[in-house]
CSV table of C-alpha atoms in Angstrom, one decimal:
chain,number,residue,atom,x,y,z
A,1,UNK,CA,35.5,2.0,-2.8
A,2,UNK,CA,36.1,0.3,-6.2
A,3,UNK,CA,32.9,0.2,-8.4
A,4,UNK,CA,32.2,-3.2,-10.0
A,5,UNK,CA,29.8,-4.0,-12.8
A,6,UNK,CA,26.1,-4.3,-12.0
A,7,UNK,CA,25.2,-8.0,-11.8
A,8,UNK,CA,21.9,-9.5,-13.1
A,9,UNK,CA,20.3,-12.4,-14.8
A,10,UNK,CA,19.5,-13.1,-18.4
A,11,UNK,CA,16.7,-15.6,-19.3
A,12,UNK,CA,16.3,-17.0,-22.8
A,13,UNK,CA,12.5,-17.4,-23.0
A,14,UNK,CA,12.8,-19.3,-26.3
A,15,UNK,CA,14.6,-22.1,-24.4
A,16,UNK,CA,12.6,-22.1,-21.2
A,17,UNK,CA,10.1,-24.9,-21.1
A,18,UNK,CA,8.5,-24.0,-17.7
A,19,UNK,CA,9.9,-27.1,-15.9
A,20,UNK,CA,10.5,-25.1,-12.7
A,21,UNK,CA,13.7,-26.8,-11.9
A,22,UNK,CA,15.2,-23.4,-11.2
A,23,UNK,CA,12.4,-22.8,-8.6
A,24,UNK,CA,13.0,-26.1,-6.9
A,25,UNK,CA,16.8,-25.7,-6.9
A,26,UNK,CA,16.4,-22.2,-5.4
A,27,UNK,CA,13.9,-23.4,-2.8
A,28,UNK,CA,16.2,-26.2,-1.8
A,29,UNK,CA,19.3,-24.1,-1.7
A,30,UNK,CA,17.7,-21.5,0.5
A,31,UNK,CA,15.5,-23.9,2.5
A,32,UNK,CA,12.4,-21.9,1.7
A,33,UNK,CA,9.1,-22.9,3.2
A,34,UNK,CA,5.8,-23.5,1.3
A,35,UNK,CA,4.6,-20.3,-0.4
A,36,UNK,CA,8.0,-18.6,-0.5
A,37,UNK,CA,9.9,-18.7,-3.8
A,38,UNK,CA,12.8,-16.4,-4.6
A,39,UNK,CA,12.6,-17.6,-8.2
A,40,UNK,CA,9.2,-18.2,-9.8
A,41,UNK,CA,8.0,-19.3,-13.2
A,42,UNK,CA,5.0,-17.5,-14.5
A,43,UNK,CA,3.1,-18.9,-17.5
A,44,UNK,CA,1.5,-16.5,-19.9
A,45,UNK,CA,-1.3,-17.8,-22.1
A,46,UNK,CA,-3.4,-16.2,-24.8
A,47,UNK,CA,-4.8,-16.4,-28.3
A,48,UNK,CA,-8.1,-17.6,-29.8
A,49,UNK,CA,-9.4,-19.6,-32.7
A,50,UNK,CA,-10.9,-19.1,-36.1
A,51,UNK,CA,-13.9,-21.0,-37.4
A,52,UNK,CA,-13.4,-21.8,-41.1
A,53,UNK,CA,-17.1,-22.1,-41.9
A,54,UNK,CA,-16.7,-25.7,-42.9
A,55,UNK,CA,-16.9,-27.1,-39.4
A,56,UNK,CA,-13.2,-26.8,-38.7
A,57,UNK,CA,-11.6,-24.7,-36.0
A,58,UNK,CA,-8.1,-23.3,-36.3
A,59,UNK,CA,-6.5,-22.5,-33.0
A,60,UNK,CA,-4.1,-19.5,-32.6
A,61,UNK,CA,-3.0,-20.0,-29.1
A,62,UNK,CA,0.3,-19.4,-27.4
A,63,UNK,CA,2.0,-19.9,-24.1
A,64,UNK,CA,5.4,-18.8,-22.8
A,65,UNK,CA,7.2,-18.6,-19.5
A,66,UNK,CA,8.9,-16.0,-17.4
A,67,UNK,CA,11.5,-17.4,-15.0
A,68,UNK,CA,11.9,-14.5,-12.7
A,69,UNK,CA,13.6,-13.5,-9.5
A,70,UNK,CA,14.9,-10.2,-8.3
A,71,UNK,CA,16.1,-7.9,-11.0
A,72,UNK,CA,18.4,-5.9,-8.7
A,73,UNK,CA,17.0,-2.7,-10.2
A,74,UNK,CA,18.8,0.6,-10.7
A,75,UNK,CA,16.0,2.4,-8.8
A,76,UNK,CA,14.7,-0.3,-6.5
A,77,UNK,CA,11.5,0.9,-4.9
A,78,UNK,CA,11.9,-1.7,-2.2
A,79,UNK,CA,15.1,0.0,-1.0
A,80,UNK,CA,13.6,3.5,-1.1
A,81,UNK,CA,10.4,2.4,0.7
A,82,UNK,CA,11.9,0.2,3.3
A,83,UNK,CA,11.3,2.1,6.6
A,84,UNK,CA,14.1,0.5,8.6
A,85,UNK,CA,16.9,0.7,6.0
A,86,UNK,CA,17.2,-3.1,6.1
A,87,UNK,CA,17.1,-3.2,2.3
A,88,UNK,CA,20.2,-1.9,0.5
A,89,UNK,CA,21.8,-2.0,-2.9
A,90,UNK,CA,25.4,-3.2,-2.6
A,91,UNK,CA,27.7,-0.6,-4.0
A,92,UNK,CA,30.2,-3.3,-5.0
A,93,UNK,CA,27.9,-5.3,-7.4
A,94,UNK,CA,24.5,-3.6,-7.4
A,95,UNK,CA,22.8,-6.6,-5.8
A,96,UNK,CA,19.8,-5.7,-3.6
A,97,UNK,CA,19.8,-7.5,-0.3
A,98,UNK,CA,18.1,-7.5,3.1
A,99,UNK,CA,19.8,-7.3,6.5
A,100,UNK,CA,17.8,-9.9,8.4
A,101,UNK,CA,18.8,-8.4,11.7
A,102,UNK,CA,17.2,-5.0,10.9
A,103,UNK,CA,14.1,-6.1,8.9
A,104,UNK,CA,10.8,-5.9,11.0
A,105,UNK,CA,8.6,-7.8,8.5
A,106,UNK,CA,6.4,-4.9,7.6
A,107,UNK,CA,6.1,-6.2,4.0
A,108,UNK,CA,6.2,-2.7,2.5
A,109,UNK,CA,9.0,-4.0,0.2
A,110,UNK,CA,6.6,-6.6,-1.2
A,111,UNK,CA,4.1,-3.8,-1.9
A,112,UNK,CA,6.8,-1.9,-3.7
A,113,UNK,CA,8.2,-4.5,-6.1
A,114,UNK,CA,6.4,-5.2,-9.4
A,115,UNK,CA,8.4,-8.4,-9.8
A,116,UNK,CA,7.3,-10.0,-6.5
A,117,UNK,CA,11.0,-10.4,-5.4
A,118,UNK,CA,10.8,-9.7,-1.6
A,119,UNK,CA,9.1,-12.7,0.0
A,120,UNK,CA,7.7,-12.6,3.5
A,121,UNK,CA,8.7,-15.6,5.7
A,122,UNK,CA,6.3,-16.4,8.6
A,123,UNK,CA,9.0,-18.6,10.1
A,124,UNK,CA,11.5,-15.7,10.6
A,125,UNK,CA,9.0,-12.8,10.7
A,126,UNK,CA,11.1,-11.1,8.1
A,127,UNK,CA,11.2,-10.6,4.3
A,128,UNK,CA,13.8,-12.5,2.3
A,129,UNK,CA,14.8,-12.3,-1.3
A,130,UNK,CA,17.2,-13.4,-4.0
A,131,UNK,CA,20.8,-12.2,-3.5
A,132,UNK,CA,22.1,-13.9,-6.6
A,133,UNK,CA,23.3,-16.7,-4.3
A,134,UNK,CA,25.9,-14.5,-2.6
A,135,UNK,CA,27.3,-17.5,-0.6
A,136,UNK,CA,27.9,-19.5,-3.8
A,137,UNK,CA,29.4,-16.5,-5.6
A,138,UNK,CA,31.8,-16.0,-2.7
A,139,UNK,CA,33.0,-19.5,-3.4
A,140,UNK,CA,33.5,-18.8,-7.1
A,141,UNK,CA,30.4,-20.8,-8.1
A,142,UNK,CA,27.3,-19.7,-10.0
A,143,UNK,CA,23.8,-19.0,-8.7
A,144,UNK,CA,22.0,-22.3,-8.2
A,145,UNK,CA,19.1,-21.5,-10.6
A,146,UNK,CA,21.7,-21.0,-13.4
A,147,UNK,CA,23.4,-24.4,-12.8
A,148,UNK,CA,20.2,-26.3,-12.3
A,149,UNK,CA,18.4,-25.2,-15.5
A,150,UNK,CA,18.3,-28.2,-17.8
A,151,UNK,CA,17.7,-26.0,-20.8
A,152,UNK,CA,20.6,-23.6,-20.0
A,153,UNK,CA,18.1,-20.8,-20.3
A,154,UNK,CA,19.3,-18.8,-17.4
A,155,UNK,CA,22.6,-16.9,-17.4
A,156,UNK,CA,24.1,-14.4,-14.9
A,157,UNK,CA,26.9,-11.9,-14.8
A,158,UNK,CA,27.6,-8.2,-15.3
A,159,UNK,CA,24.5,-6.8,-17.1
A,160,UNK,CA,26.6,-5.0,-19.7
A,161,UNK,CA,28.2,-8.3,-20.6
A,162,UNK,CA,24.9,-10.1,-20.7
A,163,UNK,CA,23.6,-7.4,-23.1
A,164,UNK,CA,26.6,-7.9,-25.4
A,165,UNK,CA,26.2,-11.7,-25.4
A,166,UNK,CA,22.5,-12.1,-25.6
A,167,UNK,CA,20.9,-8.7,-26.2
A,168,UNK,CA,17.5,-9.0,-24.6
A,169,UNK,CA,15.1,-6.5,-23.1
A,170,UNK,CA,12.7,-6.0,-20.2
A,171,UNK,CA,10.1,-4.5,-22.5
A,172,UNK,CA,8.2,-7.8,-23.0
A,173,UNK,CA,4.4,-8.3,-22.9
A,174,UNK,CA,3.7,-9.7,-19.5
A,175,UNK,CA,6.4,-7.9,-17.6
A,176,UNK,CA,5.7,-4.7,-15.7
A,177,UNK,CA,6.7,-1.4,-17.1
A,178,UNK,CA,10.5,-1.2,-16.8
A,179,UNK,CA,10.3,2.5,-16.2
A,180,UNK,CA,9.0,1.9,-12.7
A,181,UNK,CA,12.3,0.6,-11.3
A,182,UNK,CA,14.8,0.3,-14.1
A,183,UNK,CA,15.4,-3.5,-13.7
A,184,UNK,CA,18.7,-5.1,-14.5
A,185,UNK,CA,17.3,-8.4,-15.9
A,186,UNK,CA,17.4,-9.3,-19.5
A,187,UNK,CA,15.0,-11.5,-21.4
A,188,UNK,CA,15.3,-12.8,-24.9
A,189,UNK,CA,11.6,-12.9,-25.8
A,190,UNK,CA,9.7,-16.0,-26.9
A,191,UNK,CA,8.5,-15.7,-30.5
A,192,UNK,CA,4.9,-15.2,-29.2
A,193,UNK,CA,5.9,-12.6,-26.6
A,194,UNK,CA,5.3,-9.2,-28.1
A,195,UNK,CA,6.4,-5.9,-26.6
A,196,UNK,CA,4.5,-4.7,-23.6
A,197,UNK,CA,1.3,-3.0,-24.8
A,198,UNK,CA,1.4,0.8,-24.4
A,199,UNK,CA,-1.1,2.0,-21.9
B,1,UNK,CA,-7.6,-9.5,2.2
B,2,UNK,CA,-5.6,-11.0,5.0
B,3,UNK,CA,-5.2,-10.4,8.7
B,4,UNK,CA,-2.4,-7.9,8.2
B,5,UNK,CA,-4.6,-5.8,5.9
B,6,UNK,CA,-7.3,-5.8,8.5
B,7,UNK,CA,-4.9,-4.4,11.1
B,8,UNK,CA,-3.9,-1.7,8.7
B,9,UNK,CA,-7.5,-0.9,7.8
B,10,UNK,CA,-8.3,-0.4,11.5
B,11,UNK,CA,-5.2,1.7,12.0
B,12,UNK,CA,-5.9,4.1,9.1
B,13,UNK,CA,-9.5,4.5,10.1
B,14,UNK,CA,-8.7,5.2,13.7
B,15,UNK,CA,-6.0,7.8,12.8
B,16,UNK,CA,-8.4,9.5,10.4
B,17,UNK,CA,-11.2,9.5,13.0
B,18,UNK,CA,-8.8,11.1,15.4
B,19,UNK,CA,-7.8,13.8,12.9
B,20,UNK,CA,-11.4,14.7,12.4
B,21,UNK,CA,-12.1,14.8,16.1
B,22,UNK,CA,-9.0,16.8,16.9
B,23,UNK,CA,-9.7,19.3,14.1
B,24,UNK,CA,-13.3,19.7,15.5
B,25,UNK,CA,-11.8,20.3,18.9
B,26,UNK,CA,-9.4,22.9,17.6
B,27,UNK,CA,-12.3,24.7,15.8
B,28,UNK,CA,-14.6,24.8,18.8
B,29,UNK,CA,-13.0,27.7,20.7
B,30,UNK,CA,-13.2,29.8,17.5
B,31,UNK,CA,-16.8,28.8,16.7
B,32,UNK,CA,-18.1,29.2,20.2
B,33,UNK,CA,-16.1,32.3,21.1
B,34,UNK,CA,-18.4,34.6,23.2
B,35,UNK,CA,-21.3,32.1,23.0
B,36,UNK,CA,-20.4,29.2,25.3
B,37,UNK,CA,-17.6,27.4,27.0
B,38,UNK,CA,-16.1,24.9,24.5
B,39,UNK,CA,-14.3,23.1,27.3
B,40,UNK,CA,-16.7,20.2,27.9
B,41,UNK,CA,-17.0,19.3,24.2
B,42,UNK,CA,-13.3,19.7,23.5
B,43,UNK,CA,-12.6,17.5,26.5
B,44,UNK,CA,-14.9,14.7,25.2
B,45,UNK,CA,-13.5,15.0,21.6
B,46,UNK,CA,-9.9,14.7,22.9
B,47,UNK,CA,-10.8,11.7,25.1
B,48,UNK,CA,-12.4,10.1,22.0
B,49,UNK,CA,-9.3,10.9,19.8
B,50,UNK,CA,-6.5,9.9,22.2
B,51,UNK,CA,-7.7,6.3,22.8
B,52,UNK,CA,-8.5,5.9,19.1
B,53,UNK,CA,-4.9,6.9,18.2
B,54,UNK,CA,-3.4,4.6,20.9
B,55,UNK,CA,-5.6,1.7,19.8
B,56,UNK,CA,-4.7,2.4,16.1
B,57,UNK,CA,-1.0,2.4,16.9
B,58,UNK,CA,-1.4,-0.8,18.9
B,59,UNK,CA,-3.3,-2.5,16.1
B,60,UNK,CA,-0.8,-1.5,13.5
B,61,UNK,CA,1.8,-3.6,15.3
B,62,UNK,CA,-0.1,-6.7,14.3
B,63,UNK,CA,0.9,-6.4,10.6
B,64,UNK,CA,4.6,-6.7,11.6
B,65,UNK,CA,6.5,-9.9,11.6
B,66,UNK,CA,8.7,-8.6,14.4
B,67,UNK,CA,6.6,-6.1,16.4
B,68,UNK,CA,9.5,-5.7,18.9
B,69,UNK,CA,11.5,-3.9,16.2
B,70,UNK,CA,8.7,-1.3,15.4
B,71,UNK,CA,10.9,1.6,16.6
B,72,UNK,CA,13.3,0.9,13.7
B,73,UNK,CA,10.5,1.9,11.3
B,74,UNK,CA,11.6,5.6,11.5
B,75,UNK,CA,15.2,4.8,10.4
B,76,UNK,CA,14.7,5.7,6.8
B,77,UNK,CA,13.0,9.2,6.9
B,78,UNK,CA,15.2,10.2,3.9
B,79,UNK,CA,13.2,8.2,1.4
B,80,UNK,CA,10.5,6.1,3.0
B,81,UNK,CA,6.9,7.4,3.3
B,82,UNK,CA,6.3,4.6,5.8
B,83,UNK,CA,9.0,6.0,8.1
B,84,UNK,CA,7.5,9.5,7.8
B,85,UNK,CA,4.0,8.2,8.4
B,86,UNK,CA,5.1,6.4,11.6
B,87,UNK,CA,6.9,9.5,12.8
B,88,UNK,CA,4.0,11.9,12.2
B,89,UNK,CA,1.4,9.5,13.6
B,90,UNK,CA,3.5,9.0,16.8
B,91,UNK,CA,3.8,12.8,17.1
B,92,UNK,CA,0.1,13.2,16.4
B,93,UNK,CA,-0.7,10.7,19.1
B,94,UNK,CA,1.8,12.3,21.6
B,95,UNK,CA,0.3,15.8,21.0
B,96,UNK,CA,-3.3,14.6,21.2
B,97,UNK,CA,-2.6,12.7,24.5
B,98,UNK,CA,-0.7,15.8,25.8
B,99,UNK,CA,-3.7,18.1,24.9
B,100,UNK,CA,-6.1,15.6,26.6
B,101,UNK,CA,-4.0,15.5,29.7
B,102,UNK,CA,-3.6,19.3,29.8
B,103,UNK,CA,-7.4,19.6,29.5
B,104,UNK,CA,-7.8,17.2,32.3
B,105,UNK,CA,-5.6,19.3,34.4
B,106,UNK,CA,-7.5,22.5,33.5
B,107,UNK,CA,-4.9,24.0,31.1
B,108,UNK,CA,-6.8,24.9,27.9
B,109,UNK,CA,-4.1,25.5,25.3
B,110,UNK,CA,-5.5,26.0,21.8
B,111,UNK,CA,-2.0,26.1,20.3
B,112,UNK,CA,-1.5,22.4,21.3
B,113,UNK,CA,-4.8,21.6,19.6
B,114,UNK,CA,-3.7,23.3,16.4
B,115,UNK,CA,-0.3,21.7,16.5
B,116,UNK,CA,-1.9,18.3,16.9
B,117,UNK,CA,-4.2,19.0,14.0
B,118,UNK,CA,-1.3,20.0,11.7
B,119,UNK,CA,0.7,17.0,12.7
B,120,UNK,CA,-2.4,14.8,12.2
B,121,UNK,CA,-2.8,16.3,8.7
B,122,UNK,CA,0.8,15.4,8.0
B,123,UNK,CA,0.2,11.9,9.3
B,124,UNK,CA,-2.7,11.4,7.0
B,125,UNK,CA,-0.9,13.0,4.0
B,126,UNK,CA,2.2,10.7,4.5
B,127,UNK,CA,-0.2,7.8,5.0
B,128,UNK,CA,-1.7,8.5,1.6
B,129,UNK,CA,1.7,8.9,0.0
B,130,UNK,CA,2.8,5.6,1.5
B,131,UNK,CA,0.0,3.8,-0.4
B,132,UNK,CA,0.5,5.9,-3.5
B,133,UNK,CA,4.2,4.8,-3.6
B,134,UNK,CA,3.3,1.1,-4.0
B,135,UNK,CA,3.0,-0.8,-7.3
B,136,UNK,CA,-0.8,-1.1,-6.9
B,137,UNK,CA,-2.2,1.3,-9.5
B,138,UNK,CA,-5.5,1.6,-7.7
B,139,UNK,CA,-3.7,3.2,-4.8
B,140,UNK,CA,-1.4,5.4,-6.8
B,141,UNK,CA,-4.1,7.9,-8.0
B,142,UNK,CA,-5.2,11.1,-6.3
B,143,UNK,CA,-8.2,9.2,-5.1
B,144,UNK,CA,-6.2,7.9,-2.2
B,145,UNK,CA,-5.5,11.2,-0.4
B,146,UNK,CA,-9.0,12.5,-1.3
B,147,UNK,CA,-10.7,9.4,0.1
B,148,UNK,CA,-8.5,9.5,3.3
B,149,UNK,CA,-9.4,13.2,3.9
B,150,UNK,CA,-13.1,12.5,3.2
B,151,UNK,CA,-13.0,9.7,5.7
B,152,UNK,CA,-11.3,12.0,8.3
B,153,UNK,CA,-14.1,14.5,7.8
B,154,UNK,CA,-16.9,12.0,7.9
B,155,UNK,CA,-15.5,10.1,10.9
B,156,UNK,CA,-14.8,13.4,12.7
B,157,UNK,CA,-18.5,14.4,12.1
B,158,UNK,CA,-19.5,10.9,13.3
B,159,UNK,CA,-17.5,11.3,16.5
B,160,UNK,CA,-18.5,14.9,17.2
B,161,UNK,CA,-22.2,14.9,16.4
B,162,UNK,CA,-23.4,12.7,19.3
B,163,UNK,CA,-20.9,14.4,21.7
B,164,UNK,CA,-22.3,17.8,21.0
B,165,UNK,CA,-25.7,16.7,22.2
B,166,UNK,CA,-24.1,15.4,25.5
B,167,UNK,CA,-21.8,18.4,26.1
B,168,UNK,CA,-23.9,21.4,25.4
B,169,UNK,CA,-27.2,22.4,27.1
B,170,UNK,CA,-28.2,25.2,24.8
B,171,UNK,CA,-30.3,23.7,22.0
B,172,UNK,CA,-29.6,26.6,19.7
B,173,UNK,CA,-25.9,26.1,20.0
B,174,UNK,CA,-26.3,22.4,19.5
B,175,UNK,CA,-28.2,23.0,16.3
B,176,UNK,CA,-25.6,25.6,15.1
B,177,UNK,CA,-22.7,23.2,15.6
B,178,UNK,CA,-24.6,20.3,14.0
B,179,UNK,CA,-25.4,22.5,11.0
B,180,UNK,CA,-21.7,23.2,10.7
B,181,UNK,CA,-20.9,19.6,10.8
B,182,UNK,CA,-23.6,18.6,8.4
B,183,UNK,CA,-22.3,21.2,5.9
B,184,UNK,CA,-18.8,20.0,6.3
B,185,UNK,CA,-19.8,16.3,6.0
B,186,UNK,CA,-22.0,17.0,2.9
B,187,UNK,CA,-19.1,18.8,1.3
B,188,UNK,CA,-16.8,15.8,1.9
B,189,UNK,CA,-19.5,13.4,0.6
B,190,UNK,CA,-19.9,15.6,-2.5
B,191,UNK,CA,-16.1,15.5,-3.1
B,192,UNK,CA,-16.2,11.7,-2.9
B,193,UNK,CA,-19.0,11.5,-5.4
B,194,UNK,CA,-17.0,13.7,-7.8
B,195,UNK,CA,-13.8,11.8,-7.2
B,196,UNK,CA,-15.3,8.3,-7.7
B,197,UNK,CA,-16.1,8.6,-11.5
B,198,UNK,CA,-12.7,10.3,-12.1
B,199,UNK,CA,-11.1,7.4,-10.2
B,200,UNK,CA,-12.9,4.8,-12.3
B,201,UNK,CA,-11.8,6.7,-15.5
B,202,UNK,CA,-8.2,6.7,-14.4
B,203,UNK,CA,-8.3,3.0,-13.5
B,204,UNK,CA,-9.8,2.1,-17.0
B,205,UNK,CA,-6.8,3.8,-18.7
B,206,UNK,CA,-3.8,2.8,-16.6
B,207,UNK,CA,-2.8,-0.8,-16.8
B,208,UNK,CA,-3.9,-4.4,-16.6
B,209,UNK,CA,-3.7,-4.3,-12.8
B,210,UNK,CA,-5.8,-1.1,-12.6
B,211,UNK,CA,-8.4,-2.5,-15.0
B,212,UNK,CA,-8.6,-5.6,-12.7
B,213,UNK,CA,-9.2,-3.2,-9.8
B,214,UNK,CA,-11.9,-1.5,-11.7
B,215,UNK,CA,-13.4,-4.8,-12.6
B,216,UNK,CA,-13.6,-5.8,-8.9
B,217,UNK,CA,-15.2,-2.4,-8.0
B,218,UNK,CA,-17.8,-2.7,-10.7
B,219,UNK,CA,-18.3,-6.4,-10.5
B,220,UNK,CA,-17.7,-8.6,-7.5
B,221,UNK,CA,-17.7,-5.6,-5.0
B,222,UNK,CA,-20.3,-3.4,-6.8
B,223,UNK,CA,-22.9,-4.2,-4.2
B,224,UNK,CA,-20.4,-3.5,-1.3
B,225,UNK,CA,-19.6,-0.1,-2.9
B,226,UNK,CA,-23.3,0.7,-3.3
B,227,UNK,CA,-23.9,-0.2,0.4
B,228,UNK,CA,-20.9,1.9,1.4
B,229,UNK,CA,-22.3,5.0,-0.4
B,230,UNK,CA,-25.8,4.3,0.9
B,231,UNK,CA,-24.5,4.1,4.4
B,232,UNK,CA,-22.7,7.4,4.1
B,233,UNK,CA,-25.9,9.0,2.6
B,234,UNK,CA,-28.1,7.4,5.3
B,235,UNK,CA,-25.7,8.5,8.0
B,236,UNK,CA,-25.9,12.1,6.8
B,237,UNK,CA,-29.7,11.9,6.5
B,238,UNK,CA,-30.0,10.6,10.1
B,239,UNK,CA,-27.7,13.4,11.3
B,240,UNK,CA,-30.0,15.9,9.5
B,241,UNK,CA,-32.9,14.4,11.3
B,242,UNK,CA,-31.0,14.5,14.6
B,243,UNK,CA,-30.2,18.2,14.0
B,244,UNK,CA,-33.9,19.0,13.5
B,245,UNK,CA,-35.3,17.2,16.5
B,246,UNK,CA,-32.1,16.9,18.6
B,247,UNK,CA,-32.7,13.2,18.9
B,248,UNK,CA,-29.7,11.4,20.4
B,249,UNK,CA,-30.9,8.2,18.8
B,250,UNK,CA,-30.8,9.7,15.3
B,251,UNK,CA,-27.4,11.3,16.0
B,252,UNK,CA,-26.0,8.0,17.3
B,253,UNK,CA,-27.4,5.9,14.5
B,254,UNK,CA,-26.2,8.4,11.9
B,255,UNK,CA,-22.7,8.3,13.4
B,256,UNK,CA,-22.8,4.5,13.4
B,257,UNK,CA,-23.9,4.5,9.8
B,258,UNK,CA,-21.1,6.8,8.8
B,259,UNK,CA,-18.6,4.6,10.7
B,260,UNK,CA,-19.9,1.5,9.0
B,261,UNK,CA,-19.8,3.1,5.6
B,262,UNK,CA,-16.2,4.3,6.0
B,263,UNK,CA,-15.2,0.9,7.3
B,264,UNK,CA,-16.6,-0.8,4.2
B,265,UNK,CA,-14.9,1.8,2.1
B,266,UNK,CA,-11.6,1.0,3.7
B,267,UNK,CA,-12.0,-2.7,3.3
B,268,UNK,CA,-12.8,-2.1,-0.4
B,269,UNK,CA,-9.7,0.0,-0.7
B,270,UNK,CA,-7.6,-3.0,0.4
B,271,UNK,CA,-9.6,-5.6,-1.4
B,272,UNK,CA,-9.3,-3.9,-4.8
B,273,UNK,CA,-5.6,-2.9,-4.6
B,274,UNK,CA,-4.4,-5.3,-7.3
B,275,UNK,CA,-0.6,-5.2,-7.7
B,276,UNK,CA,1.2,-4.8,-11.0
B,277,UNK,CA,2.8,-8.2,-11.5
B,278,UNK,CA,4.6,-10.5,-13.9
B,279,UNK,CA,2.2,-12.3,-16.3
B,280,UNK,CA,-0.4,-9.5,-16.7
B,281,UNK,CA,-1.1,-8.7,-20.3
């Protein structure tokens, strides 16, 4: 079998304004019920303030957003832990997907993913997740979150190419430790997003 | 906590209770060798363990979106601890039911009891590994297998103590067996008391999610944790009283207190399992 490049997403956190258009577009495309989102936007807030002593207060606050879906990890715990073998990593493009006919809805994959990618659907009794819009890709189109983003903050493609074009990292404060699953996403950090604090 | 967690809490408790009871049943022929016929007590323990296992397996189906596909849960033995847990628990249940049926038919085979015990240990070990392999730091520590084994011992004692009073007529033998159980239970409780501060220390160092778990244990659920430990201690105290005066009331109440304490402990386990997630600083 011919090996192709590992696919993934890149998100430019400097451009993301947290509008959640990507979430809505994904939800619409995959007809997801309330509570189920293959792509999510997580807001991170922090900071404090300084009192000058003259009655003034100077704020030092920040907020930034992670638009996140499945990172199609190199070592996906969801695949290793799935008891039925319904979850698999496609050898052709490294995309992690679920065979809906085999999944029994045990939700162990949800317990195994630090990015919250596998989402249980009460409607089907199974877990579903982002497959990088396999149906659109098969038609030569882009994943719907990429085309919907009004800020052009989301990109997709072979991860090596994304690294060359945008750089980026998964070692950003607010993201789980990348050593857990070796994720294939890339983030260009917001100016206020430091590196993940060392434990 | 949600409905699915409740079904898993019941499942884990029932399997661990069964392990404690089957282990006690396997030990009895050795402990009572030359003293008394262990048959009546082994019989009662097996007929406590077998329904517990069947009920546990049945309840575990309630956390599945498609219970009809449960048999497929053993398809990934190569890498999934959940597959291994399902396999070993099913084997444990099968062997325990076989031992119970053999006993009913008058065949007393100690080898089946020990085989069931070993399979039960494997089931509880894989059960612990299953939770350790998640992205919930509070479950990933050694506290998980330690607490599961402690529960197996305490619930085994809870199941066996009142049954001893029913099954044996010699008061001296009843006291001897109750002393054995009390020593074993006290050892398990002591192990838990040693493990708890080490667990808290590990949670304080690990990550934002583990610190959130520690904050829940020492804040919102501190009273529940205190009640859980108090129930375990009170249960052991009542069993000591029951051992002294052979009071069935004291033995039964002590067993109920141990069961309530371990149930609270298991609910706490699920309620404080905070996952690592995006957005945690």
